PDB file of C-alpha atoms in Angstrom:
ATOM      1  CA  UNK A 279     -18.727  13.663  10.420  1.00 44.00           C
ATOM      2  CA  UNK A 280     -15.823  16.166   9.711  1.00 42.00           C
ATOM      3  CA  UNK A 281     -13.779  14.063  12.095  1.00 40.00           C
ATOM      4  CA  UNK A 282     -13.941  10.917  10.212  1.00 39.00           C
ATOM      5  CA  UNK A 283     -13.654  12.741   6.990  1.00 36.00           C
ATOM      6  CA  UNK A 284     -10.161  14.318   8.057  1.00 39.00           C
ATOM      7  CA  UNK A 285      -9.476  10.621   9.569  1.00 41.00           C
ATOM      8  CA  UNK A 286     -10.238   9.107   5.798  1.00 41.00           C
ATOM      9  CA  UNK A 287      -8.378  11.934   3.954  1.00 39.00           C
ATOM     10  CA  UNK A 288      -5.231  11.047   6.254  1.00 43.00           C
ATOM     11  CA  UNK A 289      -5.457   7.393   5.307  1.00 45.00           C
ATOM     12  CA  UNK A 290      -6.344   8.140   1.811  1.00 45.00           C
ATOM     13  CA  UNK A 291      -2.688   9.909   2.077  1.00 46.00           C
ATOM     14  CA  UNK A 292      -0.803   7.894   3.972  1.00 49.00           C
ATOM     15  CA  UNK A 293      -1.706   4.784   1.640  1.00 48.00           C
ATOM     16  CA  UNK A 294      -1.034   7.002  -1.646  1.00 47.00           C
ATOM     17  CA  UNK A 295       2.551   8.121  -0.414  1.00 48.00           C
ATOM     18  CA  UNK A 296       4.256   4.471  -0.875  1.00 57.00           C
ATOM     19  CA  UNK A 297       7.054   4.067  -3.308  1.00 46.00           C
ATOM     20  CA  UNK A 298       6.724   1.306  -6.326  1.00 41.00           C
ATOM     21  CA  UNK A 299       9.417  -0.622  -4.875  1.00 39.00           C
ATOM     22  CA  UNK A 300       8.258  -1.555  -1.406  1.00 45.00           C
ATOM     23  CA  UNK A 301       4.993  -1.912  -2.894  1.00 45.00           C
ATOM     24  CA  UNK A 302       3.519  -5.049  -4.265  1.00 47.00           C
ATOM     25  CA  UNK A 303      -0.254  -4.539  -4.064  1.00 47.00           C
ATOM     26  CA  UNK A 304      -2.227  -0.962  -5.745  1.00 40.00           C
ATOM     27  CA  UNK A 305      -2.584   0.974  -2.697  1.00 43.00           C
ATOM     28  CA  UNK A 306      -5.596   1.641  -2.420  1.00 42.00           C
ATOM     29  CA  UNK A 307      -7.428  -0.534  -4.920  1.00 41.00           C
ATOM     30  CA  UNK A 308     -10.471   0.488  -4.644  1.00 41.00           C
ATOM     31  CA  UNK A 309     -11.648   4.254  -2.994  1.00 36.00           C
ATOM     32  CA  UNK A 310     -13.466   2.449  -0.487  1.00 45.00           C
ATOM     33  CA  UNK A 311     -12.375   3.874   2.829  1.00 47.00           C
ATOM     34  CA  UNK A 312     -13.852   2.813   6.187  1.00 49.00           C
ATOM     35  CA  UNK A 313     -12.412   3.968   9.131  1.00 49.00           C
ATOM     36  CA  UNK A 314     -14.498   3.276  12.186  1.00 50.00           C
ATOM     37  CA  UNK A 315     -16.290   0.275  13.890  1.00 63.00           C
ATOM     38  CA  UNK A 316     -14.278  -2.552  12.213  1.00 74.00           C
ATOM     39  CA  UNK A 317     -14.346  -5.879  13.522  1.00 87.00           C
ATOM     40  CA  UNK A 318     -10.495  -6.186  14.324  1.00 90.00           C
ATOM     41  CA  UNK A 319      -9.501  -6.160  17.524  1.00 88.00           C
ATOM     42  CA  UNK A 320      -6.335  -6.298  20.090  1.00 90.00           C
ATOM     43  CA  UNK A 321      -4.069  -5.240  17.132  1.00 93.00           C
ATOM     44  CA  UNK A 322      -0.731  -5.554  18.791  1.00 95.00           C
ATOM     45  CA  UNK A 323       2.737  -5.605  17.607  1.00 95.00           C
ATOM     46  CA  UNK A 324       6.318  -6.699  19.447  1.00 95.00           C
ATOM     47  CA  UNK A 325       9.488  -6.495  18.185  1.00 94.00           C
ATOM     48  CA  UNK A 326      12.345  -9.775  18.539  1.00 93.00           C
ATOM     49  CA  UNK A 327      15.428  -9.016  17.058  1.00 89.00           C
ATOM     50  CA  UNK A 328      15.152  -7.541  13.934  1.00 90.00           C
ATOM     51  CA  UNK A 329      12.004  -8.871  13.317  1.00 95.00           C
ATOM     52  CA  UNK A 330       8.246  -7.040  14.530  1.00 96.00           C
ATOM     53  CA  UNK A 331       4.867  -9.628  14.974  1.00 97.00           C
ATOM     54  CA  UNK A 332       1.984  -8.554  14.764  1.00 97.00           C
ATOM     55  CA  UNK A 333      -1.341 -10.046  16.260  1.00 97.00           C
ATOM     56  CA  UNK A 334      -5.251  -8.945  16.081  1.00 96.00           C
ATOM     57  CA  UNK A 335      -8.240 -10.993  15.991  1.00 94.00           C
ATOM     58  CA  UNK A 336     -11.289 -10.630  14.006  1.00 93.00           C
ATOM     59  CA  UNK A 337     -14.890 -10.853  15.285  1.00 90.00           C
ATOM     60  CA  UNK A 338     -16.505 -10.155  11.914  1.00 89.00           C
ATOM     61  CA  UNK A 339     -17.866 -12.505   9.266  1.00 90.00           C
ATOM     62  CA  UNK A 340     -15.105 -14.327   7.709  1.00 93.00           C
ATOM     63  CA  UNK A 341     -16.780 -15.598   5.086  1.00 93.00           C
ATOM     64  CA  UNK A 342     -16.840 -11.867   3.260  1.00 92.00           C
ATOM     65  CA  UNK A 343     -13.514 -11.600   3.565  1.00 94.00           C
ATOM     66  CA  UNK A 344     -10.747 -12.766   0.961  1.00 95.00           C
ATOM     67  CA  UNK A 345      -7.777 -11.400   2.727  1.00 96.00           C
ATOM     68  CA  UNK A 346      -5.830  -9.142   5.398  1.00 96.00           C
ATOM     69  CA  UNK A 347      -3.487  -6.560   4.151  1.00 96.00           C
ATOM     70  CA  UNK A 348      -0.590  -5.318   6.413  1.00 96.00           C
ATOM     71  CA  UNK A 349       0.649  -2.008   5.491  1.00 95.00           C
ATOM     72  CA  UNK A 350       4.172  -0.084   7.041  1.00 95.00           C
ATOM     73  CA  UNK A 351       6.297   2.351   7.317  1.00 93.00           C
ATOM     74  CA  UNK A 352       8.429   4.709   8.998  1.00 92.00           C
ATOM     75  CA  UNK A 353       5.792   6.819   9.968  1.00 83.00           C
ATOM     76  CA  UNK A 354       2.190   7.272   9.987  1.00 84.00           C
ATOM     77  CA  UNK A 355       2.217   9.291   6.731  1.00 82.00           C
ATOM     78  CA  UNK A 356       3.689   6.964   4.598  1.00 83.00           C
ATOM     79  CA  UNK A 357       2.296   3.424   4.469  1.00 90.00           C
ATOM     80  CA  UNK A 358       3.254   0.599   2.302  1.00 92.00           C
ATOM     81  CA  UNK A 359       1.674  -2.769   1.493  1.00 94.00           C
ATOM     82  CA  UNK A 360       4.343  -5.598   2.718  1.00 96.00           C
ATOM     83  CA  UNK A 361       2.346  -8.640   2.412  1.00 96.00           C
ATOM     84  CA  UNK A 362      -1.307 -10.213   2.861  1.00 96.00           C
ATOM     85  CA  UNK A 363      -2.925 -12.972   5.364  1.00 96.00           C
ATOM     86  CA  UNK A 364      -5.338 -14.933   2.630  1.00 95.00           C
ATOM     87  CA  UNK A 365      -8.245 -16.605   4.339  1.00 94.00           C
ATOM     88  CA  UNK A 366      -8.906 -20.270   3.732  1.00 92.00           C
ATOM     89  CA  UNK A 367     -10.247 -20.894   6.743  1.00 92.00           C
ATOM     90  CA  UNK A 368     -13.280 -19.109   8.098  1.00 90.00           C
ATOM     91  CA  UNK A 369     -13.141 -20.863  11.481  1.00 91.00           C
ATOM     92  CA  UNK A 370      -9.651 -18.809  12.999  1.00 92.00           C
ATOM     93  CA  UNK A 371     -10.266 -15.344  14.759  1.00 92.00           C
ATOM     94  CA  UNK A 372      -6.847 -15.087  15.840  1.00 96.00           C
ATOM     95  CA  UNK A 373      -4.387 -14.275  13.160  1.00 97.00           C
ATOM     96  CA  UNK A 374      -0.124 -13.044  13.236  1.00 97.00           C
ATOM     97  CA  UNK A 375       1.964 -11.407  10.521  1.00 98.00           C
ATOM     98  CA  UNK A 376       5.618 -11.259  11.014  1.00 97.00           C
ATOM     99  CA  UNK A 377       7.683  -8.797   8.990  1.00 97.00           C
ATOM    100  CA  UNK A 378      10.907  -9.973   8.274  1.00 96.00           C
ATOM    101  CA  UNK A 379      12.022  -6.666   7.216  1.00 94.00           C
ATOM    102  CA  UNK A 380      10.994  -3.414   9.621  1.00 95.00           C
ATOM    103  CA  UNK A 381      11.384  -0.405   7.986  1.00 91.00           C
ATOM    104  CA  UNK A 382      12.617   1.794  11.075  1.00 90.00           C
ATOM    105  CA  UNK A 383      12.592   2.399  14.458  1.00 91.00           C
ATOM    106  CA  UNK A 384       9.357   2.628  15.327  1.00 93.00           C
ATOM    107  CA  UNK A 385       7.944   1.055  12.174  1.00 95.00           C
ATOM    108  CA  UNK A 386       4.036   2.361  11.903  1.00 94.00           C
ATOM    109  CA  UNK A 387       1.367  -0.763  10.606  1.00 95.00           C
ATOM    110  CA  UNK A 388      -1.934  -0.325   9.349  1.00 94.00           C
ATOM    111  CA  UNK A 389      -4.364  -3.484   8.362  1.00 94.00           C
ATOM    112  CA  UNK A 390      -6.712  -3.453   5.395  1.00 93.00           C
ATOM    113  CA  UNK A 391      -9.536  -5.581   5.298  1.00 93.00           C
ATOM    114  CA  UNK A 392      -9.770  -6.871   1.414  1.00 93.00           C
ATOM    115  CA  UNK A 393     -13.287  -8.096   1.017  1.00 91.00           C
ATOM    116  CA  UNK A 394     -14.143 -10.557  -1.691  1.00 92.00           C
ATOM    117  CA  UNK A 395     -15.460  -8.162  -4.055  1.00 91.00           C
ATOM    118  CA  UNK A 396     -11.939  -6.449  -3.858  1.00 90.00           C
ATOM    119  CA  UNK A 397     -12.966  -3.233  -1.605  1.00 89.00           C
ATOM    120  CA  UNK A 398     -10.406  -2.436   1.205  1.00 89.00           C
ATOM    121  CA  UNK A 399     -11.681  -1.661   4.768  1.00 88.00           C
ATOM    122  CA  UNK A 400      -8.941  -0.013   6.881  1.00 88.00           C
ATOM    123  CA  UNK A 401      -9.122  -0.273  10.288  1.00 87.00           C
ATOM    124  CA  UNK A 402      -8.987   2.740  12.214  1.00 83.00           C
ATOM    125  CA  UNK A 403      -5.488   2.345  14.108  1.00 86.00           C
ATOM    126  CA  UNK A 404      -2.535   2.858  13.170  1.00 90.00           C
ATOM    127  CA  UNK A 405       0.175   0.881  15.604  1.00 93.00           C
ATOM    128  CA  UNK A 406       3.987   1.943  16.336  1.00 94.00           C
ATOM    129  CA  UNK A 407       6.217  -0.761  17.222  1.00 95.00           C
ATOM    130  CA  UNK A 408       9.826   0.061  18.288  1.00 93.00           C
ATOM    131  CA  UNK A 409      12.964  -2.305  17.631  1.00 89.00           C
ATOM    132  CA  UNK A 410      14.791  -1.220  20.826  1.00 83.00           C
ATOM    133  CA  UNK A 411      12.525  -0.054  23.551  1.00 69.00           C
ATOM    134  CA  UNK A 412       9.796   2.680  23.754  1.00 60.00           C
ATOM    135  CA  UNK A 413      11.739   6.402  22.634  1.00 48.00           C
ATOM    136  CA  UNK A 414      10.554   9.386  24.526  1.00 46.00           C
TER     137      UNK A 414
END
């Protein structure tokens, strides 16, 4: 319990932290903070050029869910909104976000889960992705 507490305060924070002007969406919009057993999965990210994609699939019901938020940043404190993946059709699984505009090197995303009553589940990994190779 005190473990996923200190896992929702840190999300809670890092979603708070984002500046008006990368941020298009209220971050958070609603308190509701769920960190563990969502229903994304293989939540991967690759860099090509100066461009990052991002892939995950979902295994949950689609039919509760109005959209996918992506979140970034330059690190894992601060987390913006950059741009959402509406659902229209509750068939795909496998969905890709490409973000035009990394904000460093790595660049740290987070996706939200916006359900259609508006509540935000975030799923409990945060990924790096690095523009020019792994740094040590």
């Amino acid at each position: 319990m005190q473990k996923m507490l200190i896992i929702s305060l840190f999300l809670l924070t890092a979603l708070q932290a984002c500046s008006k002007m990368d941020d298009h969406f209220a971050v958070p919009q609603q308190a509701t903070v769920q960190t563990a057993n969502t229903a994304i999965h293989q939540f991967t990210g690759y860099a090509q050029g100066n461009t990052v994609h991002l892939t995950f699939s979902y295994n949950g019901n689609l039919s509760q869910v109005a959209a996918f938020r992506i979140y970034s940043g330059v690190d894992s404190h601060q987390l913006c909104a950059i741009g959402e993946l509406s659902i229209s059709d509750t068939t795909v699984t496998n969905f890709e976000f490409v973000d035009a505009h990394p904000k460093g090197d790595p660049t740290y995303y987070l996706i939200g889960i916006v359900d259609v009553q508006g509540h935000i589940t975030y799923a409990n990994l945060i990924l790096p992705v690095f523009l020019h190779g792994q740094h040590n």
